[in-house]
Coordinates of C-alpha atoms and ligand atoms in Angstrom, one line a residue:
M1 CA 6.4 -0.6 -8.2
C2 CA 8.2 2.1 -10.2
G3 CA 9.7 5.1 -8.4
I4 CA 10.7 8.6 -9.4
V5 CA 13.1 11.0 -7.9
G6 CA 14.3 14.4 -9.2
Y7 CA 16.3 17.3 -8.0
I8 CA 17.1 20.8 -9.2
G9 CA 19.3 23.2 -7.1
K10 CA 22.9 23.8 -6.3
R11 CA 24.0 20.5 -4.8
D12 CA 25.8 17.7 -6.6
V13 CA 22.8 15.8 -7.9
A14 CA 23.9 12.2 -8.5
P15 CA 24.4 11.3 -4.8
L16 CA 21.0 12.9 -3.9
L17 CA 19.3 10.9 -6.6
L18 CA 20.9 7.6 -5.6
E19 CA 19.9 8.2 -2.0
G20 CA 16.4 8.9 -3.1
L21 CA 16.3 5.7 -5.2
Q22 CA 17.5 3.7 -2.2
R23 CA 14.7 5.1 -0.2
L24 CA 12.3 3.9 -2.8
E25 CA 13.8 0.4 -3.1
Y26 CA 11.2 -0.9 -0.7
R27 CA 8.5 -0.5 -3.4
G28 CA 10.0 -3.3 -5.5
Y29 CA 11.7 -2.8 -8.8
D30 CA 14.0 -4.6 -11.3
S31 CA 16.2 -2.0 -12.8
A32 CA 17.2 1.6 -12.2
G33 CA 18.5 4.7 -14.0
V34 CA 19.6 8.3 -13.7
V35 CA 20.0 11.2 -16.0
I36 CA 21.6 14.6 -15.2
S37 CA 22.2 17.8 -17.0
G38 CA 26.0 17.8 -17.4
R39 CA 28.0 21.0 -16.5
S40 CA 29.1 21.3 -20.1
G41 CA 25.6 21.0 -21.5
G42 CA 23.6 18.0 -22.8
L43 CA 22.2 15.1 -20.8
K44 CA 24.1 12.2 -19.4
A45 CA 22.3 9.0 -18.5
V46 CA 23.3 5.7 -16.8
K47 CA 21.0 2.7 -16.5
A48 CA 21.4 -0.8 -15.0
K49 CA 19.3 -3.9 -14.7
G50 CA 19.2 -5.0 -11.0
R51 CA 19.6 -3.1 -7.8
V52 CA 20.5 0.6 -7.2
R53 CA 23.9 -0.5 -6.0
E54 CA 24.6 -1.9 -9.5
L55 CA 23.6 1.4 -11.0
E56 CA 25.8 3.2 -8.6
A57 CA 28.7 1.0 -9.6
R58 CA 28.3 2.1 -13.2
I59 CA 28.2 5.8 -12.6
P60 CA 31.5 7.3 -13.9
K61 CA 33.7 9.5 -11.7
R62 CA 32.9 12.6 -13.8
F63 CA 29.2 12.7 -13.5
A64 CA 28.7 16.2 -12.1
G65 CA 25.6 18.3 -12.4
T66 CA 23.0 20.0 -10.3
T67 CA 19.8 18.9 -12.1
G68 CA 18.6 15.3 -12.6
I69 CA 15.9 12.8 -12.5
A70 CA 16.1 9.1 -11.7
H71 CA 13.9 6.0 -11.6
T72 CA 13.4 2.5 -10.3
R73 CA 11.4 0.4 -12.8
W74 CA 9.0 -2.5 -12.3
A75 CA 8.6 -4.2 -15.7
T76 CA 5.3 -4.0 -17.5
H77 CA 6.2 -3.5 -21.2
G78 CA 9.4 -5.4 -21.9
A79 CA 11.6 -7.5 -19.7
P80 CA 13.9 -6.0 -17.0
S81 CA 17.0 -4.9 -18.9
D82 CA 19.4 -2.0 -19.3
E83 CA 17.6 -0.9 -22.4
N84 CA 14.2 -1.0 -20.9
A85 CA 15.3 0.8 -17.7
H86 CA 14.3 4.5 -17.4
P87 CA 15.1 7.3 -18.2
H88 CA 14.3 7.0 -21.9
L89 CA 16.1 9.5 -24.2
D90 CA 15.1 10.5 -27.7
T91 CA 17.4 9.6 -30.6
E92 CA 19.4 12.9 -30.3
G93 CA 19.8 12.4 -26.5
R94 CA 18.2 15.8 -25.8
V95 CA 15.0 14.7 -24.0
A96 CA 14.8 12.4 -21.0
V97 CA 11.6 11.0 -19.4
V98 CA 11.0 8.8 -16.4
H99 CA 7.5 7.4 -16.0
N100 CA 5.3 5.5 -13.6
G101 CA 2.1 4.1 -14.9
I102 CA 1.1 2.6 -18.2
V103 CA 0.5 4.2 -21.6
D104 CA -2.5 2.3 -22.8
N105 CA -2.3 3.4 -26.5
A106 CA 1.5 2.9 -26.6
S107 CA 1.5 0.3 -29.5
E108 CA -0.7 2.6 -31.7
L109 CA 1.5 5.6 -31.0
R110 CA 4.7 3.6 -31.5
A111 CA 3.5 2.4 -34.9
K112 CA 2.8 6.0 -35.9
L113 CA 6.1 7.2 -34.7
E114 CA 8.0 4.3 -36.4
A115 CA 6.1 5.0 -39.7
D116 CA 7.5 8.6 -39.4
G117 CA 11.1 7.2 -39.1
V118 CA 11.6 7.2 -35.3
V119 CA 13.9 4.3 -34.2
F120 CA 13.0 3.0 -30.8
A121 CA 15.7 1.9 -28.4
S122 CA 13.5 0.0 -25.9
E123 CA 10.4 -2.1 -25.7
T124 CA 8.7 0.2 -23.2
D125 CA 5.5 2.2 -23.4
T126 CA 7.3 5.1 -21.9
E127 CA 9.6 5.7 -24.8
V128 CA 6.7 7.0 -26.9
I129 CA 6.4 10.0 -24.5
T130 CA 10.1 10.8 -25.0
H131 CA 9.7 11.0 -28.8
L132 CA 6.5 12.9 -28.6
V133 CA 8.1 15.6 -26.4
A134 CA 11.2 15.6 -28.7
R135 CA 9.1 16.1 -31.8
S136 CA 6.9 18.8 -30.4
Q137 CA 7.4 22.2 -32.1
A138 CA 6.0 24.1 -29.1
E139 CA 8.2 26.8 -27.6
S140 CA 8.4 25.9 -23.9
L141 CA 9.2 22.6 -22.3
E142 CA 5.9 22.8 -20.4
E143 CA 4.0 23.2 -23.8
K144 CA 6.0 20.3 -25.4
V145 CA 5.0 18.0 -22.5
R146 CA 1.4 19.2 -22.6
E147 CA 1.2 18.5 -26.4
A148 CA 2.6 15.0 -25.8
L149 CA 0.2 14.3 -23.0
K150 CA -2.7 15.3 -25.2
V151 CA -2.3 12.1 -27.2
I152 CA -1.4 9.8 -24.3
E153 CA -4.1 7.5 -22.9
G154 CA -3.4 5.7 -19.7
T155 CA -1.8 6.5 -16.3
Y156 CA 1.3 8.5 -15.6
G157 CA 3.5 10.2 -13.1
I158 CA 6.3 11.7 -15.2
A159 CA 9.4 13.8 -14.9
V160 CA 10.9 15.3 -18.1
M161 CA 14.3 17.0 -18.8
H162 CA 15.4 18.7 -22.0
A163 CA 18.9 19.8 -22.9
D164 CA 17.5 23.1 -24.3
F165 CA 15.9 23.9 -21.0
P166 CA 18.6 23.0 -18.4
D167 CA 17.1 25.2 -15.7
R168 CA 13.9 23.2 -15.3
I169 CA 12.2 19.9 -14.8
V170 CA 8.6 19.4 -15.9
V171 CA 6.4 16.9 -14.1
A172 CA 2.8 15.7 -14.6
R173 CA 0.4 13.4 -12.9
N174 CA -2.5 11.2 -14.0
G175 CA -3.2 8.2 -11.8
S176 CA 0.3 7.9 -10.4
P177 CA 1.6 10.0 -7.5
V178 CA 3.9 13.0 -7.9
V179 CA 5.0 14.9 -4.9
L180 CA 7.1 18.1 -5.0
G181 CA 9.5 18.8 -2.1
I182 CA 10.2 22.5 -1.5
G183 CA 13.7 23.3 -0.1
E184 CA 15.9 26.4 0.3
K185 CA 16.7 27.4 -3.3
E186 CA 16.2 23.8 -4.3
M187 CA 13.3 21.6 -5.4
F188 CA 12.8 17.9 -5.2
V189 CA 10.3 15.7 -6.9
A190 CA 9.4 12.1 -6.1
S191 CA 6.6 9.6 -6.5
D192 CA 6.7 9.0 -2.7
V193 CA 7.6 11.4 0.2
A194 CA 10.0 8.7 1.5
A195 CA 12.5 9.7 -1.2
L196 CA 12.6 13.4 -0.2
I197 CA 11.7 13.5 3.5
S198 CA 15.4 13.6 4.6
H199 CA 15.7 17.0 2.8
T200 CA 12.4 18.7 3.3
R201 CA 9.0 18.1 4.9
Q202 CA 7.3 20.9 2.9
V203 CA 5.5 19.2 0.1
V204 CA 2.9 19.7 -2.6
T205 CA 1.0 16.7 -3.9
L206 CA -0.1 17.1 -7.5
D207 CA -3.7 16.2 -8.4
D208 CA -4.6 14.0 -11.3
G209 CA -4.5 16.2 -14.4
E210 CA -2.0 18.6 -12.9
M211 CA 1.5 19.4 -14.0
A212 CA 4.4 21.5 -12.6
T213 CA 7.5 23.3 -13.8
L214 CA 10.2 23.2 -11.3
K215 CA 13.2 25.6 -11.2
A216 CA 15.7 25.8 -8.4
D217 CA 14.0 28.7 -6.6
D218 CA 10.5 28.5 -7.9
F219 CA 7.7 26.2 -9.1
R220 CA 4.4 26.7 -10.9
T221 CA 1.5 24.3 -11.2
C222 CA -1.2 24.2 -13.8
T223 CA -3.6 21.7 -15.2
T224 CA -2.5 19.6 -18.2
S225 CA -4.8 21.8 -20.3
G226 CA -2.9 24.9 -19.2
T227 CA -5.1 26.5 -16.5
R228 CA -3.0 27.8 -13.6
T229 CA -3.6 26.1 -10.2
T230 CA -2.7 27.2 -6.7
A231 CA -0.6 24.8 -4.7
T232 CA -0.3 25.2 -1.0
P233 CA 2.6 23.4 0.6
E234 CA 1.8 21.0 3.4
T235 CA 4.1 19.7 6.2
V236 CA 4.6 16.0 6.2
E237 CA 3.7 14.7 9.7
W238 CA 6.4 12.1 9.8
E239 CA 10.1 12.7 10.6
A240 CA 12.8 11.2 8.3
A241 CA 13.7 8.8 11.1
S242 CA 10.3 7.1 10.8
Y243 CA 11.5 5.7 7.4
D244 CA 14.6 4.2 8.9
M245 CA 15.1 0.7 10.2
G246 CA 15.5 1.9 13.8
G247 CA 17.9 -0.8 15.0
H248 CA 15.8 -3.7 13.6
D249 CA 17.2 -6.1 11.0
T250 CA 14.2 -5.6 8.7
Y251 CA 11.4 -3.1 8.2
M252 CA 8.9 -5.9 8.7
H253 CA 10.3 -6.7 12.2
K254 CA 10.3 -3.0 13.0
E255 CA 6.7 -2.6 11.9
I256 CA 5.5 -5.7 13.7
C257 CA 7.1 -4.3 16.9
E258 CA 5.6 -0.8 16.4
Q259 CA 2.0 -2.1 16.7
P260 CA 1.4 -1.2 20.3
D261 CA 2.3 2.4 19.6
A262 CA 0.5 2.4 16.3
V263 CA -2.7 1.2 17.9
D264 CA -2.4 3.8 20.6
R265 CA -2.1 6.4 17.8
V266 CA -5.2 5.4 15.9
L267 CA -7.2 5.6 19.2
R268 CA -5.7 8.9 20.4
G269 CA -8.1 11.7 20.8
R270 CA -11.0 9.8 19.3
I271 CA -12.7 8.1 22.3
D272 CA -15.7 9.8 23.9
D273 CA -16.3 8.2 27.3
K274 CA -19.2 10.4 28.1
F275 CA -21.4 8.9 25.4
S276 CA -19.5 5.6 25.0
T277 CA -18.7 6.4 21.4
V278 CA -15.9 7.8 19.2
H279 CA -15.3 11.1 17.3
L280 CA -14.2 10.7 13.8
G281 CA -13.6 14.2 12.6
G282 CA -13.1 13.5 8.9
L283 CA -16.2 11.3 8.3
N284 CA -18.5 14.0 7.0
L285 CA -21.5 12.0 7.8
D286 CA -24.1 13.4 10.1
A287 CA -26.3 11.3 12.4
R288 CA -29.3 11.5 10.2
E289 CA -27.3 10.3 7.2
A290 CA -25.7 7.5 9.3
R291 CA -29.2 6.3 10.2
G292 CA -30.2 6.2 6.6
I293 CA -27.5 3.7 5.6
R294 CA -28.9 0.4 4.6
R295 CA -25.8 -1.5 3.5
V296 CA -22.0 -1.1 3.8
K297 CA -19.8 -2.3 1.0
I298 CA -16.1 -2.3 1.7
L299 CA -13.6 -2.4 -1.2
G300 CA -9.8 -3.1 -1.0
C301 CA -7.1 -5.3 -2.3
G302 CA -4.9 -8.0 -0.6
T303 CA -4.3 -7.3 3.0
S304 CA -6.6 -4.3 3.0
Y305 CA -9.4 -6.5 1.6
H306 CA -8.8 -8.9 4.5
A307 CA -9.0 -6.0 7.0
G308 CA -12.2 -5.0 5.2
L309 CA -13.6 -8.5 5.9
I310 CA -13.1 -8.0 9.6
G311 CA -14.4 -4.5 9.2
A312 CA -17.6 -5.8 7.6
S313 CA -18.2 -8.2 10.5
L314 CA -17.6 -5.4 13.0
I315 CA -20.1 -3.1 11.3
E316 CA -22.6 -5.8 10.9
G317 CA -22.1 -6.9 14.6
L318 CA -22.0 -3.6 16.3
A319 CA -24.1 -1.3 14.0
R320 CA -26.4 -4.1 12.7
I321 CA -26.0 -2.9 9.1
P322 CA -25.6 -5.6 6.5
A323 CA -22.0 -5.3 5.4
D324 CA -19.5 -7.1 3.2
S325 CA -16.1 -6.7 1.7
E326 CA -15.0 -7.4 -1.8
P327 CA -11.7 -7.1 -3.8
A328 CA -12.0 -3.7 -5.5
S329 CA -10.4 -5.2 -8.6
E330 CA -13.3 -7.5 -9.1
F331 CA -16.0 -5.1 -8.0
R332 CA -15.3 -2.6 -10.7
Y333 CA -15.5 -5.1 -13.5
R334 CA -18.8 -6.7 -12.7
N335 CA -21.0 -3.7 -13.4
P336 CA -22.2 -3.5 -9.8
V337 CA -25.6 -2.1 -8.8
V338 CA -24.8 1.2 -7.1
D339 CA -27.3 1.8 -4.5
P340 CA -27.8 5.3 -3.0
D341 CA -28.5 3.9 0.4
T342 CA -25.3 2.0 0.5
L343 CA -22.2 3.4 2.2
Y344 CA -19.1 2.4 0.2
V345 CA -15.8 2.3 2.0
A346 CA -12.5 2.2 0.2
V347 CA -9.6 0.7 2.2
S348 CA -5.9 1.2 1.3
Q349 CA -2.6 1.6 3.1
S350 CA -1.0 3.5 0.4
G351 CA -4.1 5.3 -0.8
E352 CA -2.7 4.8 -4.3
T353 CA -3.7 1.3 -5.3
Y354 CA -5.0 1.7 -8.8
D355 CA -7.8 -0.9 -8.6
V356 CA -9.2 0.7 -5.4
L357 CA -8.9 4.2 -6.9
A358 CA -10.6 3.2 -10.1
A359 CA -13.5 1.6 -8.1
V360 CA -13.8 4.9 -6.1
Q361 CA -13.9 6.9 -9.3
E362 CA -16.5 4.6 -10.8
L363 CA -18.7 4.8 -7.7
K364 CA -18.4 8.6 -7.5
R365 CA -19.3 8.9 -11.2
K366 CA -22.5 7.0 -10.3
G367 CA -23.3 9.3 -7.4
A368 CA -22.4 7.0 -4.5
R369 CA -21.1 8.2 -1.2
V370 CA -17.6 6.8 -0.6
L371 CA -15.6 6.9 2.5
G372 CA -11.9 6.1 2.8
V373 CA -10.0 4.1 5.4
V374 CA -6.5 5.1 4.4
N375 CA -3.1 5.3 6.0
V376 CA -1.2 7.8 3.7
V377 CA -2.5 11.3 4.4
G378 CA -3.3 13.2 1.3
S379 CA -3.0 10.2 -1.0
A380 CA -5.2 9.9 -4.1
I381 CA -7.9 7.7 -2.4
A382 CA -8.0 9.9 0.6
R383 CA -8.6 12.9 -1.6
E384 CA -11.1 11.3 -4.0
T385 CA -13.4 10.0 -1.2
D386 CA -16.1 12.1 0.5
G387 CA -14.5 11.7 4.0
G388 CA -13.1 8.9 6.0
V389 CA -10.9 7.6 8.9
Y390 CA -7.2 7.9 8.8
V391 CA -5.4 4.8 10.0
H392 CA -2.4 6.6 11.5
A393 CA -0.1 3.5 11.4
G394 CA 2.8 5.7 10.3
P395 CA 5.0 5.0 7.3
E396 CA 4.9 1.3 6.3
V397 CA 8.1 0.5 4.3
C398 CA 8.2 -3.3 4.2
V399 CA 6.4 -4.5 1.0
V400 CA 4.1 -6.7 3.1
S401 CA 1.6 -5.0 5.4
T402 CA 1.5 -5.8 9.1
K403 CA 1.0 -2.8 11.4
C404 CA -1.3 -1.2 8.8
F405 CA -3.5 -4.3 8.8
T406 CA -3.9 -4.1 12.5
N407 CA -4.5 -0.4 12.6
T408 CA -7.0 -0.6 9.7
V409 CA -9.0 -3.2 11.7
V410 CA -8.9 -0.9 14.7
A411 CA -10.1 2.0 12.5
F412 CA -13.0 -0.2 11.4
T413 CA -13.8 -0.9 15.0
L414 CA -14.1 2.9 15.6
L415 CA -16.3 3.3 12.5
A416 CA -18.5 0.4 13.6
L417 CA -18.8 1.8 17.1
H418 CA -19.6 5.2 15.8
L419 CA -22.3 3.9 13.5
G420 CA -23.6 1.5 16.2
R421 CA -24.0 4.2 18.8
I422 CA -25.9 6.3 16.4
R423 CA -28.2 3.4 15.8
D424 CA -28.9 0.6 18.3
L425 CA -25.7 -0.3 20.1
S426 CA -26.3 0.2 23.8
V427 CA -24.2 2.4 26.1
A428 CA -23.0 -0.7 27.9
D429 CA -21.8 -2.4 24.7
G430 CA -20.2 0.8 23.6
K431 CA -18.3 0.9 26.9
R432 CA -17.4 -2.7 26.6
I433 CA -15.8 -2.2 23.2
I434 CA -14.0 1.0 24.3
E435 CA -12.5 -0.9 27.3
G436 CA -11.4 -3.6 24.9
L437 CA -9.8 -1.2 22.6
R438 CA -7.9 0.4 25.4
K439 CA -6.5 -3.0 26.4
L440 CA -5.1 -3.7 22.9
P441 CA -1.7 -2.0 23.0
A442 CA -0.6 -3.8 26.3
Q443 CA -2.0 -7.1 25.0
I444 CA -0.1 -6.8 21.7
Q445 CA 3.0 -6.1 23.7
E446 CA 2.4 -9.2 25.7
I447 CA 2.3 -11.3 22.5
L448 CA 5.4 -9.6 21.1
A449 CA 7.2 -10.4 24.3
R450 CA 6.9 -14.1 23.4
E451 CA 8.6 -13.7 20.1
E452 CA 11.4 -16.1 21.0
D453 CA 9.0 -19.0 21.6
I454 CA 7.0 -18.2 18.5
A455 CA 10.3 -18.2 16.5
K456 CA 11.0 -21.7 17.8
L457 CA 7.6 -22.9 16.7
A458 CA 8.0 -21.3 13.3
A459 CA 11.2 -23.3 12.9
E460 CA 9.3 -26.5 13.5
Y461 CA 7.0 -25.8 10.5
A462 CA 9.5 -24.1 8.2
D463 CA 10.1 -27.4 6.4
A464 CA 6.5 -27.5 5.1
T465 CA 6.0 -27.0 1.4
S466 CA 2.3 -26.3 1.9
M467 CA 0.2 -25.1 4.8
M468 CA -3.5 -24.9 5.5
F469 CA -5.0 -22.1 7.6
I470 CA -8.5 -22.5 9.0
G471 CA -10.8 -20.4 11.1
R472 CA -14.6 -19.7 11.5
V473 CA -16.6 -16.5 11.1
R474 CA -14.4 -13.9 12.8
G475 CA -11.4 -16.3 12.6
Y476 CA -11.6 -16.9 8.8
P477 CA -10.3 -13.4 7.7
V478 CA -7.4 -14.0 10.2
A479 CA -6.7 -17.3 8.5
L480 CA -6.8 -15.6 5.1
E481 CA -4.4 -12.8 6.1
A482 CA -2.0 -15.2 7.9
S483 CA -1.8 -17.4 4.9
L484 CA -1.2 -14.4 2.6
K485 CA 1.6 -13.2 4.9
L486 CA 3.3 -16.7 4.9
K487 CA 3.1 -17.2 1.2
E488 CA 4.3 -13.6 0.4
I489 CA 7.5 -13.7 2.4
S490 CA 8.4 -17.4 2.8
Y491 CA 7.1 -18.6 -0.7
I492 CA 5.5 -21.6 1.1
H493 CA 2.2 -22.4 -0.6
A494 CA -0.6 -21.7 1.8
E495 CA -4.4 -22.0 1.6
A496 CA -7.0 -20.5 3.9
Y497 CA -10.5 -22.1 4.3
P498 CA -13.4 -21.6 6.7
A499 CA -12.9 -24.5 9.1
S500 CA -16.5 -25.6 8.3
E501 CA -15.5 -26.1 4.6
L502 CA -12.8 -28.6 5.3
K503 CA -15.0 -31.6 4.7
H504 CA -16.3 -30.2 1.5
G505 CA -13.0 -30.7 -0.2
P506 CA -9.7 -29.4 1.3
L507 CA -9.6 -32.3 3.8
A508 CA -8.3 -34.4 0.8
L509 CA -5.0 -32.4 1.1
I510 CA -4.4 -33.1 4.8
E511 CA -1.5 -35.4 5.5
P512 CA 1.6 -35.2 7.8
A513 CA 3.5 -33.0 5.2
M514 CA 0.8 -30.4 5.2
P515 CA 0.5 -28.7 8.6
T516 CA -2.6 -26.7 9.6
V517 CA -2.8 -23.5 11.5
A518 CA -6.1 -23.2 13.3
I519 CA -7.6 -20.0 14.7
V520 CA -9.4 -21.1 17.8
P521 CA -10.9 -18.3 19.9
D522 CA -12.8 -18.9 23.1
D523 CA -16.2 -17.9 21.7
S524 CA -19.4 -19.6 20.8
L525 CA -17.7 -21.6 18.0
L526 CA -15.0 -23.1 20.2
E527 CA -16.4 -26.6 20.1
K528 CA -16.9 -26.3 16.3
N529 CA -13.3 -25.3 15.9
R530 CA -12.2 -28.2 18.1
A531 CA -14.2 -30.6 15.9
A532 CA -12.4 -29.2 12.8
M533 CA -9.0 -29.9 14.5
E534 CA -10.2 -33.4 15.3
E535 CA -10.9 -33.9 11.5
V536 CA -7.4 -32.8 10.7
K537 CA -5.8 -35.0 13.5
A538 CA -7.7 -38.0 12.2
R539 CA -5.8 -37.6 8.9
S540 CA -2.5 -37.4 10.7
G541 CA -2.2 -33.7 10.1
R542 CA 0.1 -31.5 12.3
I543 CA -1.7 -28.6 14.0
L544 CA -0.5 -25.2 15.2
A545 CA -3.3 -23.5 17.1
V546 CA -3.7 -19.9 18.0
A547 CA -6.1 -19.9 20.9
H548 CA -7.0 -18.4 24.3
Q549 CA -6.1 -21.6 26.0
E550 CA -3.9 -24.7 25.3
Q551 CA -5.6 -26.9 22.7
A552 CA -5.3 -30.7 23.4
K553 CA -5.8 -31.6 19.7
A554 CA -3.1 -29.3 18.6
D555 CA 0.6 -30.2 18.4
H556 CA 1.5 -26.7 19.5
T557 CA -0.6 -23.8 20.8
I558 CA 0.2 -20.1 20.8
V559 CA -1.9 -18.7 23.6
V560 CA -2.9 -15.1 23.1
P561 CA -4.7 -12.8 25.6
K562 CA -8.5 -12.7 25.5
N563 CA -10.3 -9.5 24.7
E564 CA -13.9 -8.9 23.7
D565 CA -15.0 -11.4 21.0
E566 CA -15.3 -8.7 18.4
L567 CA -11.6 -7.6 19.0
D568 CA -10.1 -11.0 19.2
P569 CA -9.2 -11.2 15.5
I570 CA -6.8 -8.3 16.0
L571 CA -4.8 -10.1 18.6
M572 CA -4.9 -13.5 16.9
G573 CA -3.3 -12.1 13.8
I574 CA -0.2 -10.8 15.6
P575 CA 1.6 -14.1 16.4
L576 CA 1.0 -15.3 12.9
Q577 CA 2.8 -12.2 11.5
L578 CA 5.7 -13.4 13.7
V579 CA 5.3 -17.0 12.5
A580 CA 5.5 -15.8 8.8
Y581 CA 8.4 -13.6 9.7
H582 CA 10.5 -16.3 11.4
T583 CA 9.7 -18.9 8.8
A584 CA 10.9 -16.6 6.1
L585 CA 14.0 -15.8 8.2
A586 CA 14.7 -19.5 8.7
L587 CA 14.5 -20.0 4.9
G588 CA 16.8 -17.0 4.2
R589 CA 14.2 -15.0 2.2
D590 CA 14.5 -11.3 1.3
I591 CA 11.8 -10.4 3.8
D592 CA 11.3 -6.7 3.1
K593 CA 11.4 -7.2 -0.7
P594 CA 9.7 -10.5 -1.6
R595 CA 10.1 -11.6 -5.1
N596 CA 7.7 -10.3 -7.8
L597 CA 5.9 -8.0 -5.3
A598 CA 5.7 -4.2 -5.0
K599 CA 4.6 -2.1 -2.2
S600 CA 2.0 0.0 -3.9
V601 CA 0.4 -1.3 -7.0
T602 CA -0.4 1.8 -9.0
V603 CA -1.1 -0.1 -12.2
E604 CA -3.9 -2.4 -13.0
Ligands
F6R1 C1 0.1 -7.8 1.5 C2 0.1 -6.5 0.9 C3 -0.8 -6.2 -0.3 C4 -1.6 -4.9 -0.2 C5 -2.4 -4.6 -1.4 C6 -3.2 -3.3 -1.2 O1 1.0 -7.9 2.5 O2 0.7 -5.6 1.3 O3 -1.7 -7.3 -0.5 O4 -2.4 -5.0 1.0 O5 -1.5 -4.5 -2.5 O6 -2.4 -2.2 -1.0 P1 -2.9 -0.9 -0.3 O7 -3.4 -1.3 1.1 O8 -1.8 0.0 -0.3 O9 -4.1 -0.5 -1.2

């Protein structure tokens, strides 16, 4: 998804901006651009379709300045091209804008501006902002931007420069993140802390409806309607090194391998052995309120939705509260009944996914109580919700989610245990789950230690053009997530079905060319899962099983350590992350940046 970087200070700006853009590459983009305030006055811009290195190659030798903004674009309005890349400059080349988000009324504004004689240079929605700022008669740049934003409908994170105000950058946020980085007589701005963390860990995250004017040694924030706001800088908890590859060939590999530590982190300081429960400081839900919950509705997208499915089964199983998970994008468009006795839980790694944020806002507007299960501290969803559980997976850079999925499921286990122990879960069961949780890091390590064997198995199946994933009850979300992981990074078509549904249709697809991955835990459904494998085998299908013991019906079995039944889905997902990874590697895919995908989807 689009990324913004900006700098104002004393240093040579172009290398800083390019470095920032490189740190945002993981979010996915198709073109990039940069604009600086030249030493001799005026703005100088360079743009290029393709990667940041192509932009870098186009930057002329004499491109010196100490103020600039830059952007990576993920096309929404208009194809990826040099012209459509940001920054967008007005006809005189005096105003430059970079923008994340979507201007919903862009065509209407464009028509009005064109009728007034403005000639557009691109097909983007962003360019209307540039012309609106350029045409404003207001005195200050802040006022000009404010005037432009008054007529804009939609979402934005923007940074604006103006040749007449070379000592400042004005930024604003509505639905798309903007973070200020405070340095020594220098200021940074970015859409993601990853772009500025190597220079400063002191940050201010703007709220929706807030804007800021940055100068080298000062900044001021106010609302987009002009009321001053107070911004207290916070220290980012992660070091710059957490965003590096750390000796691995890809971020995905690094993040898969980090899971034992990540799980350890989400558990740290939260377990209460005395009462066989957990402490979740940020929940803001007292025991009486917890007892009054009649349903739990979990909302998320993609992998987070899948983690929510496992979360729902944990809450239902341990707390005996009816619970389900639904894609946030669907929920908010079906005019749902919002029930005061339902606890809503928004799940998101980035905390910025637009569909999830919009669902939270809709729920809050209707008076619902919404908790967040979020990874990025201080993100929009974390701030909009009434409380929640941080996932503490650490920065996840690879576009596809791995460690965050695992940690989110662990966070849901904590929530389920907490609710369960307030309600009817026995001390013995609480203890059993806590012991199971404590075993997880070592058991994950045990699975990771078998990576070489898993890689060999993945190679056996890498020739498939289509794969089926099956599981039952707790195993079904594992199948869904594993099939998503495979299709995202290997581009192999994959389907996930409850194993019980095979004979109701998908069995027609089974043949030697379509292998099946079966999730087969040693639980009360073991025999049922074996019967499903039998059905596949009878149609000459190849089977790769993930199980707690060798499966005679399977061609290959990945044996994983057994934990409590409730926690087994966490462990069964891990080898399938490695299967997806090694399949994609064997096929030579761009693992960290799969085609057409972006890390955080801040548009609808
Ligand atoms: C898949 C993946 C996506 C995200 C989805 C939600 O590997 O990463 O499906 O899970 O876009 O993102 P967050 O969790 O940031 O809300």
